[in-house]
Short mmCIF file of C-alpha atoms in Angstrom, two decimals:
data_model
loop_
_atom_site.label_atom_id
_atom_site.label_comp_id
_atom_site.label_asym_id
_atom_site.label_seq_id
_atom_site.Cartn_x
_atom_site.Cartn_y
_atom_site.Cartn_z
CA SER A 1 -8.58 -9.14 -33.19
CA SER A 2 -6.40 -5.76 -31.79
CA MET A 3 -8.55 -2.90 -31.67
CA ALA A 4 -7.37 -0.04 -34.06
CA PHE A 5 -4.34 2.19 -31.80
CA HIS A 6 -5.80 5.13 -32.40
CA GLU A 7 -8.98 4.01 -31.13
CA GLY A 8 -7.08 2.87 -27.16
CA ARG A 9 -6.00 6.29 -26.17
CA VAL A 10 -6.22 5.85 -22.04
CA ARG A 11 -6.38 8.83 -19.66
CA LEU A 12 -6.55 9.20 -16.57
CA SER A 13 -9.70 11.28 -14.72
CA GLY A 14 -9.90 12.69 -11.36
CA GLY A 15 -6.35 12.29 -10.11
CA SER A 16 -2.81 12.78 -11.33
CA GLU A 17 -0.60 12.25 -14.58
CA CYS A 18 -0.16 8.95 -12.99
CA GLN A 19 -3.32 8.01 -10.66
CA GLY A 20 -7.17 8.08 -11.41
CA GLU A 21 -9.75 6.79 -13.32
CA VAL A 22 -9.53 4.78 -16.34
CA GLU A 23 -10.63 6.58 -19.05
CA ILE A 24 -9.85 4.48 -22.64
CA TYR A 25 -11.28 6.36 -26.17
CA PHE A 26 -13.73 3.66 -27.38
CA ARG A 27 -15.92 3.83 -30.73
CA GLN A 28 -15.72 7.32 -31.01
CA ASP A 29 -15.73 8.04 -27.23
CA TRP A 30 -14.21 8.56 -23.54
CA ARG A 31 -15.65 5.90 -21.98
CA ARG A 32 -14.80 4.09 -18.43
CA VAL A 33 -13.18 0.71 -17.55
CA LEU A 34 -14.88 -1.80 -15.48
CA LEU A 35 -12.77 -3.80 -13.35
CA ASP A 36 -14.07 -6.79 -13.82
CA SER A 37 -11.87 -8.19 -16.45
CA TRP A 38 -8.98 -6.23 -14.99
CA SER A 39 -5.92 -8.07 -13.79
CA LEU A 40 -2.33 -7.59 -12.93
CA SER A 41 -1.27 -8.33 -17.04
CA GLU A 42 -3.12 -4.89 -18.56
CA ALA A 43 -2.33 -2.95 -14.92
CA SER A 44 1.02 -3.37 -16.48
CA VAL A 45 0.23 -2.30 -20.56
CA LEU A 46 -2.03 0.85 -19.11
CA CYS A 47 1.20 1.96 -17.35
CA ARG A 48 3.23 1.69 -19.49
CA GLN A 49 1.55 2.87 -22.01
CA LEU A 50 0.55 6.25 -20.01
CA GLY A 51 5.18 6.95 -19.78
CA CYS A 52 3.97 5.97 -15.92
CA GLY A 53 6.55 3.47 -14.94
CA SER A 54 4.89 0.90 -13.29
CA VAL A 55 1.25 -0.51 -11.68
CA LEU A 56 1.54 0.14 -7.90
CA ASN A 57 -1.81 -0.82 -7.27
CA TYR A 58 -5.68 -1.14 -8.83
CA ARG A 59 -9.05 -0.60 -7.60
CA SER A 60 -12.65 0.10 -7.64
CA SER A 61 -13.34 3.77 -8.17
CA PRO A 62 -13.53 5.89 -5.25
CA SER A 63 -16.06 7.87 -7.14
CA THR A 64 -20.15 6.96 -7.80
CA THR A 65 -20.81 9.67 -9.55
CA GLU A 66 -22.31 7.77 -13.06
CA HIS A 67 -20.91 8.09 -16.65
CA LYS A 68 -23.06 8.91 -19.07
CA HIS A 69 -21.09 7.14 -21.43
CA MET A 70 -21.67 2.76 -21.46
CA CYS A 71 -18.23 1.73 -20.11
CA VAL A 72 -15.62 -0.91 -21.38
CA THR A 73 -15.25 -4.59 -20.50
CA GLY A 74 -13.05 -7.71 -21.50
CA PHE A 75 -9.68 -6.34 -21.97
CA SER A 76 -6.99 -9.05 -22.81
CA CYS A 77 -3.51 -8.24 -22.63
CA SER A 78 0.07 -11.29 -22.07
CA GLY A 79 1.43 -8.20 -20.28
CA SER A 80 4.17 -7.48 -22.61
CA GLU A 81 2.56 -5.24 -25.39
CA ALA A 82 3.13 -1.17 -26.01
CA HIS A 83 -0.67 0.20 -25.66
CA LEU A 84 -4.00 -1.46 -24.81
CA GLY A 85 -4.92 -1.30 -28.89
CA ASN A 86 -2.67 -4.30 -29.35
CA CYS A 87 -5.14 -6.37 -26.32
CA SER A 88 -8.37 -8.74 -27.34
CA SER A 89 -10.41 -7.02 -28.22
CA ALA A 90 -13.09 -4.86 -25.66
CA GLN A 91 -17.23 -4.53 -25.28
CA PRO A 92 -19.01 -1.89 -24.12
CA VAL A 93 -21.02 -2.99 -20.95
CA ASN A 94 -23.79 -0.53 -19.37
CA CYS A 95 -21.64 1.57 -16.28
CA SER A 96 -24.26 0.33 -14.03
CA SER A 97 -23.33 -3.43 -13.92
CA GLY A 98 -19.80 -3.22 -11.79
CA GLU A 99 -17.48 -1.28 -10.39
CA GLN A 100 -15.08 0.92 -12.60
CA LEU A 101 -11.43 0.87 -12.19
CA TYR A 102 -9.21 3.39 -10.86
CA ILE A 103 -4.96 2.33 -10.80
CA THR A 104 -2.04 3.31 -9.41
CA CYS A 105 1.29 3.87 -11.62
CA SER A 106 3.97 4.47 -10.20
CA ASP A 107 5.47 7.61 -12.07
CA PRO A 108 8.97 7.91 -13.79
CA ARG A 109 10.08 10.52 -12.28
CA SER A 110 8.30 10.34 -8.95
CA ILE A 111 11.65 10.11 -5.92
CA ARG A 112 10.39 9.06 -1.74
CA LEU A 113 12.72 10.25 1.38
CA VAL A 114 12.81 6.55 3.11
CA GLY A 115 14.36 5.34 6.42
CA SER A 116 13.36 7.94 9.42
CA GLY A 117 8.87 6.46 9.07
CA GLY A 118 8.30 9.78 7.94
CA ASP A 119 7.77 10.84 4.31
CA CYS A 120 9.26 14.42 4.61
CA ALA A 121 13.21 12.85 6.21
CA GLY A 122 15.16 10.28 4.63
CA ARG A 123 17.61 8.61 2.51
CA LEU A 124 16.71 10.11 -0.80
CA GLU A 125 15.42 7.10 -3.78
CA VAL A 126 14.28 8.20 -7.29
CA PHE A 127 12.88 5.49 -9.87
CA HIS A 128 14.04 5.35 -13.02
CA SER A 129 14.18 2.40 -15.53
CA GLY A 130 11.88 0.42 -13.40
CA SER A 131 13.44 0.09 -9.36
CA TRP A 132 14.50 2.78 -6.93
CA GLY A 133 17.67 4.02 -6.50
CA THR A 134 19.82 6.13 -4.17
CA VAL A 135 21.74 9.06 -5.26
CA CYS A 136 24.97 9.72 -4.85
CA ASP A 137 26.28 13.09 -2.62
CA ASP A 138 28.50 14.44 -4.89
CA SER A 139 28.37 17.66 -5.52
CA TRP A 140 24.79 17.90 -3.13
CA ASP A 141 23.83 20.86 -0.97
CA ILE A 142 20.93 22.76 0.53
CA LYS A 143 19.98 23.80 -2.78
CA ASP A 144 19.64 20.71 -4.16
CA ALA A 145 17.28 20.06 -0.90
CA GLN A 146 15.36 22.17 -1.09
CA VAL A 147 14.00 21.51 -4.34
CA VAL A 148 13.35 17.72 -2.66
CA CYS A 149 11.52 18.67 -0.10
CA ARG A 150 9.37 21.36 -2.54
CA GLN A 151 8.60 18.69 -5.18
CA LEU A 152 7.32 16.55 -2.10
CA GLN A 153 5.37 19.36 -0.75
CA CYS A 154 7.56 18.73 3.31
CA GLY A 155 8.36 22.27 3.14
CA VAL A 156 11.79 23.44 3.30
CA ALA A 157 14.82 21.22 3.57
CA LEU A 158 16.30 22.10 7.22
CA SER A 159 19.60 20.38 6.64
CA THR A 160 21.59 18.03 4.19
CA HIS A 161 22.57 15.75 6.62
CA ILE A 162 26.48 13.15 6.47
CA PRO A 163 25.40 10.91 4.19
CA ALA A 164 24.53 7.77 4.83
CA TRP A 165 22.93 9.19 7.87
CA PHE A 166 19.63 7.50 7.06
CA GLY A 167 21.58 3.75 6.79
CA PRO A 168 22.69 2.67 3.78
CA GLY A 169 20.72 2.18 0.35
CA THR A 170 20.74 -1.29 -1.67
CA GLY A 171 20.47 -1.40 -5.28
CA SER A 172 21.54 0.92 -7.58
CA ILE A 173 22.99 4.40 -7.36
CA TRP A 174 20.67 6.40 -10.36
CA LEU A 175 21.87 9.91 -9.97
CA ASN A 176 25.24 12.19 -8.95
CA GLU A 177 26.71 15.57 -9.86
CA VAL A 178 23.16 16.77 -9.10
CA GLU A 179 23.32 20.55 -9.24
CA CYS A 180 19.69 22.47 -8.22
CA GLU A 181 19.47 26.50 -8.90
CA GLY A 182 17.02 25.82 -5.73
CA ASN A 183 14.02 26.86 -6.85
CA GLU A 184 13.24 24.38 -9.47
CA ALA A 185 9.96 22.56 -9.24
CA SER A 186 11.22 19.28 -9.40
CA LEU A 187 14.61 17.14 -8.63
CA TRP A 188 14.39 16.69 -12.57
CA ASN A 189 14.54 19.65 -13.73
CA CYS A 190 18.12 20.14 -11.96
CA ARG A 191 21.45 19.65 -14.24
CA SER A 192 22.58 15.98 -13.19
CA GLN A 193 24.53 12.71 -14.72
CA LEU A 194 23.37 8.85 -13.81
CA CYS A 195 26.24 7.62 -11.51
CA GLU A 196 29.04 5.58 -13.84
CA GLU A 197 28.94 2.21 -12.20
CA GLY A 198 32.29 2.31 -9.25
CA GLU A 199 31.46 6.42 -9.21
CA CYS A 200 29.87 6.31 -5.65
CA GLY A 201 28.98 3.69 -2.73
CA HIS A 202 25.92 3.47 -1.58
CA GLN A 203 28.41 5.27 2.07
CA GLU A 204 27.48 8.34 0.09
CA ASP A 205 24.27 8.12 -0.21
CA VAL A 206 22.01 11.03 -0.10
CA GLY A 207 20.06 12.04 2.77
CA VAL A 208 17.53 14.89 3.56
CA VAL A 209 15.02 16.72 5.97
CA CYS A 210 12.17 18.41 5.63
CA SER A 211 10.49 20.78 7.77
CA GLU A 212 7.61 19.20 7.62
CA PHE A 213 9.05 16.30 9.08
CA LYS A 214 6.94 15.66 12.58
CA GLU A 215 8.13 13.34 15.28
CA LEU A 216 7.39 12.18 18.85
CA ARG A 217 9.63 11.51 21.75
CA LEU A 218 9.50 11.17 25.62
CA THR A 219 12.87 13.03 26.95
CA GLU A 220 13.60 10.26 29.27
CA GLY A 221 13.23 6.88 27.30
CA CYS A 222 9.42 5.48 28.40
CA LYS A 223 8.43 8.75 30.45
CA GLY A 224 9.29 12.55 30.94
CA ASN A 225 7.90 15.23 29.31
CA LEU A 226 6.31 14.96 25.75
CA GLU A 227 8.10 16.66 22.63
CA VAL A 228 7.49 16.87 19.50
CA PHE A 229 10.57 17.83 16.37
CA TYR A 230 8.95 20.18 13.84
CA ASN A 231 9.89 22.53 11.35
CA GLY A 232 13.18 21.79 12.84
CA THR A 233 13.42 22.32 16.70
CA TRP A 234 12.10 20.16 19.46
CA GLY A 235 9.19 22.08 21.68
CA ASN A 236 6.30 21.08 23.80
CA VAL A 237 2.54 19.70 23.85
CA CYS A 238 0.69 21.66 26.83
CA HIS A 239 -1.76 19.22 28.94
CA ASN A 240 -4.96 21.31 27.58
CA GLN A 241 -7.65 18.71 26.56
CA MET A 242 -5.26 15.77 26.96
CA ASP A 243 -7.18 12.28 28.62
CA ASP A 244 -5.65 9.72 28.83
CA GLU A 245 -7.16 7.98 25.46
CA THR A 246 -5.02 10.72 23.55
CA VAL A 247 -2.05 9.73 25.95
CA ASN A 248 -2.38 5.26 25.66
CA MET A 249 -1.77 5.99 21.90
CA VAL A 250 1.67 8.38 22.80
CA CYS A 251 2.80 5.18 24.82
CA ARG A 252 1.50 2.46 22.08
CA GLU A 253 3.52 5.06 18.91
CA LEU A 254 6.85 4.82 21.52
CA ASN A 255 6.81 1.02 21.74
CA CYS A 256 6.38 1.63 25.42
CA GLY A 257 2.79 -0.56 26.78
CA ARG A 258 0.72 1.81 27.98
CA LEU A 259 0.01 4.57 30.48
CA GLU A 260 1.09 4.07 33.81
CA ARG A 261 0.74 8.01 34.71
CA LEU A 262 -0.37 11.03 33.38
CA ASP A 263 1.34 14.09 34.69
CA SER A 264 0.80 17.79 33.90
CA GLY A 265 2.64 20.69 34.85
CA ARG A 266 5.28 19.74 34.92
CA ALA A 267 8.51 22.81 34.08
CA ARG A 268 9.30 23.37 30.85
CA VAL A 269 12.53 23.97 28.72
CA GLU A 270 12.09 27.42 28.37
CA SER A 271 13.67 27.67 25.12
CA ALA A 272 11.40 25.19 23.84
CA PRO A 273 8.45 26.83 21.95
CA ASN A 274 5.35 25.11 22.88
CA TRP A 275 4.17 23.25 19.36
CA LEU A 276 1.44 22.14 20.49
CA ASP A 277 -1.58 22.31 22.20
CA ASP A 278 -5.23 20.96 22.66
CA VAL A 279 -4.39 17.27 21.13
CA LYS A 280 -7.65 15.35 21.63
CA CYS A 281 -7.58 12.01 20.26
CA ARG A 282 -10.40 9.65 18.32
CA LYS A 283 -10.57 5.85 18.76
CA HIS A 284 -9.95 6.39 14.68
CA ASP A 285 -7.13 7.50 15.08
CA SER A 286 -3.53 5.39 14.54
CA ASN A 287 -0.56 8.49 15.76
CA LEU A 288 -0.21 11.52 18.07
CA LEU A 289 0.21 14.28 14.36
CA MET A 290 -3.09 12.84 12.94
CA CYS A 291 -5.36 13.70 15.71
CA PRO A 292 -7.50 17.44 16.34
CA SER A 293 -5.07 19.79 18.34
CA SER A 294 -5.08 23.55 17.74
CA PRO A 295 -2.67 24.82 14.83
CA TRP A 296 1.06 24.37 15.34
CA GLY A 297 2.57 27.33 17.30
CA GLN A 298 -1.00 28.48 18.57
CA ASN A 299 -1.30 26.94 22.43
CA ARG A 300 -2.56 28.26 25.94
CA CYS A 301 0.67 27.21 27.97
CA ASP A 302 0.30 31.01 30.18
CA ASN A 303 2.75 29.29 32.76
CA SER A 304 5.82 27.05 33.01
CA ASP A 305 4.27 24.35 34.49
CA GLU A 306 1.72 23.32 31.72
CA VAL A 307 3.69 21.01 29.40
CA ILE A 308 2.76 17.85 30.06
CA HIS A 309 4.35 14.94 31.65
CA ILE A 310 4.17 11.05 30.62
CA THR A 311 5.15 7.83 32.27
CA CYS A 312 4.31 4.23 30.40
CA THR A 313 4.36 0.90 31.20
CA GLU A 314 7.36 -0.16 29.76
CA ASP A 315 10.97 1.00 30.27
CA GLY A 316 11.31 0.53 26.78
CA THR A 317 15.25 0.54 24.55
CA SER A 318 13.30 1.92 21.86
CA LEU A 319 15.80 4.15 19.96
CA GLN A 320 13.55 7.58 21.36
CA THR A 321 15.61 7.01 23.95
CA PRO A 322 17.83 10.60 23.60
CA GLY A 323 20.97 9.53 22.57
CA THR A 324 24.46 11.89 21.12
CA CYS A 325 23.50 13.66 18.40
CA SER A 326 25.51 16.56 16.00
CA SER A 327 24.05 19.80 15.15
CA PHE A 328 20.88 17.49 14.00
CA PRO A 329 18.14 16.09 17.23
CA LEU A 330 16.83 13.70 15.31
CA GLN A 331 16.78 11.30 18.54
CA LYS A 332 15.89 8.21 16.68
CA TYR A 333 18.71 7.85 14.74
CA CYS A 334 21.32 9.88 16.15
CA SER A 335 23.98 6.94 17.57
CA GLU A 336 21.91 4.14 16.71
CA ARG A 337 20.86 4.20 12.47
CA TRP A 338 20.72 0.74 10.42
CA SER A 339 19.77 -1.11 7.29
CA LEU A 340 19.05 -4.73 7.08
CA ARG A 341 19.04 -7.36 4.72
CA LEU A 342 18.74 -11.35 4.70
CA SER A 343 21.86 -13.63 3.71
CA GLY A 344 22.59 -17.20 2.43
CA GLY A 345 18.81 -17.36 1.71
CA LYS A 346 17.73 -17.75 -2.18
CA GLY A 347 17.62 -14.42 -3.56
CA SER A 348 17.03 -10.81 -1.30
CA CYS A 349 13.36 -12.06 0.75
CA SER A 350 14.82 -15.01 2.74
CA GLY A 351 18.27 -15.32 4.29
CA ARG A 352 19.68 -14.78 7.52
CA LEU A 353 18.61 -11.02 9.27
CA GLU A 354 21.46 -8.16 9.19
CA VAL A 355 21.64 -5.48 10.82
CA TYR A 356 24.03 -2.71 10.25
CA HIS A 357 25.77 -1.37 12.41
CA ASN A 358 28.71 0.97 13.85
CA ALA A 359 29.73 0.38 10.11
CA MET A 360 29.75 -3.26 9.79
CA TRP A 361 27.32 -6.16 8.84
CA SER A 362 25.91 -8.52 11.51
CA SER A 363 23.48 -10.71 12.89
CA VAL A 364 20.40 -10.86 15.21
CA CYS A 365 19.77 -12.42 17.99
CA ASP A 366 16.65 -15.70 17.58
CA ASP A 367 15.40 -15.22 21.01
CA GLN A 368 12.13 -14.02 21.25
CA TRP A 369 12.11 -14.53 17.33
CA ASN A 370 8.63 -14.84 15.95
CA ILE A 371 6.26 -13.66 12.87
CA ARG A 372 4.89 -10.40 13.92
CA ASN A 373 9.22 -9.52 13.94
CA ALA A 374 9.48 -11.36 10.51
CA GLN A 375 6.84 -9.31 9.19
CA VAL A 376 7.83 -5.98 9.89
CA VAL A 377 11.63 -7.10 8.53
CA CYS A 378 9.52 -8.32 4.82
CA LYS A 379 7.03 -4.87 4.65
CA GLN A 380 10.64 -2.65 5.65
CA LEU A 381 12.35 -4.39 2.52
CA ASP A 382 9.88 -4.13 0.37
CA CYS A 383 9.53 -8.14 -0.06
CA GLY A 384 6.01 -9.04 0.85
CA SER A 385 3.84 -10.92 4.18
CA ALA A 386 6.10 -13.07 6.34
CA LEU A 387 6.06 -16.83 5.60
CA SER A 388 7.95 -17.80 7.66
CA ALA A 389 10.30 -16.49 11.10
CA ASP A 390 13.61 -19.03 11.32
CA ARG A 391 14.92 -19.66 14.53
CA ASN A 392 17.75 -22.43 13.72
CA VAL A 393 21.03 -21.74 11.73
CA SER A 394 19.41 -23.25 8.57
CA PHE A 395 20.82 -19.52 6.90
CA GLY A 396 24.59 -19.87 8.51
CA PRO A 397 26.70 -19.00 11.19
CA GLY A 398 26.83 -14.65 9.88
CA GLU A 399 29.97 -13.20 11.15
CA GLY A 400 30.36 -10.67 13.49
CA THR A 401 28.96 -10.15 16.93
CA ILE A 402 25.29 -10.70 17.31
CA TRP A 403 24.29 -6.83 18.72
CA LEU A 404 20.41 -6.69 18.44
CA ASN A 405 18.15 -9.27 20.63
CA ARG A 406 15.36 -9.91 22.14
CA VAL A 407 13.02 -7.55 19.55
CA LYS A 408 9.58 -7.84 19.85
CA CYS A 409 6.99 -6.05 17.04
CA ARG A 410 3.72 -5.77 17.57
CA GLY A 411 3.82 -6.43 13.48
CA ASP A 412 2.69 -3.40 12.14
CA GLU A 413 5.44 -1.26 12.49
CA ILE A 414 6.61 0.25 9.77
CA HIS A 415 10.50 -0.44 10.50
CA LEU A 416 11.82 -3.14 12.85
CA TRP A 417 14.04 -0.21 14.99
CA ASP A 418 10.22 0.69 16.08
CA CYS A 419 10.31 -2.63 17.86
CA HIS A 420 10.94 -2.77 21.58
CA HIS A 421 14.22 -4.90 21.26
CA SER A 422 17.46 -4.85 23.48
CA LEU A 423 21.57 -3.44 22.44
CA LYS A 424 24.54 -5.72 23.82
CA ASN A 425 26.91 -8.44 22.36
CA HIS A 426 25.25 -11.61 22.24
CA THR A 427 27.08 -15.07 21.88
CA ASP A 428 24.99 -17.36 23.06
CA CYS A 429 22.03 -17.53 20.42
CA SER A 430 21.30 -18.39 16.70
CA PRO A 431 21.17 -15.58 14.23
CA ALA A 432 17.53 -14.86 13.22
CA GLY A 433 16.08 -16.12 9.55
CA VAL A 434 13.46 -14.84 7.63
CA ILE A 435 11.30 -15.74 4.31
CA CYS A 436 9.33 -13.32 2.88
CA ALA A 437 6.59 -14.25 0.53
#
């Protein structure tokens, strides 16, 4: 039997419009839903009913608040229903008999910035018709970027970039001719057009950098003065309270091994601001910018020689090494900006790994290729976890130069370019392959 629809209204509490604890109107009252009978099918129906796109995840509620009414369990949906009222009957149960349900759906009006390793810079993507797609740069200007930064709570727009600065996207190009006044709360409040097929290519994908984007570097690759990028400028990190554990984290974060030598009292670039001081990391911090410190720009760097200088054990070839930059000093993306794809396999989640470099796609050498490297590729491509790291030519030989070699990932990096690698032309190796789950 089916519940009457007015009985099956749903709402989310304790989160946002498309994320929170699930409540359903059942037998004349709002009741929490228990996790025990819940599956992806029911979650998909709920997100659809809320007008919130597709399900991103569901789990037990972080809240332990006692709900004064009975809870509900026993939903069974096929996944294609328009609302939970069309699914088989639920039963009321005591709330203490199980964990309560918390769900996260993809807001149909979501936007995101990808390709930088941070949430506040990257290629702009919008969620539309059930999938993520890019935005064409026709008519794009700083006012449009301002709205993106505001919507993402990333401060103000620093600049708009040459098209595909963060690499070309894949899939649909959803929007074109975006025109904002600059004061809108959301990109969806601006005038825009849905992109007609063939109107734009991914080489015109919009990129945005906001003031809250933060990045670290050592001025000479894996050694040098530690600098942090914030509010559009590289600035110094002072040495007060800096200890070996904190600096070891910096070396790891920059894929430069471990700390070899820590020097304070190095001369700084006088024109650069002193951004951070009194940084002291705890064991559970995963990167430097999560560690407690003085507020941005407040410091005790009295002299010009109080900035931190670090030497790490590895002389890494990661793209944090300074490159040639145009107007914007994002070293990591200046001279080398690359996207990934898998070719020659079944679908987009298996095949020969190719990277976009110097305006062309080319293979990656299979020297030292392993499952940890493949794990990063699968994660970056939203393809789940890696099933295998292929080291023969089962996906075909590919075309063009093999220019990326000796890739060495820990497995927890966000992007392949965060891993150690060598950039050279190679003729004596086979292309690396990946199969994702």
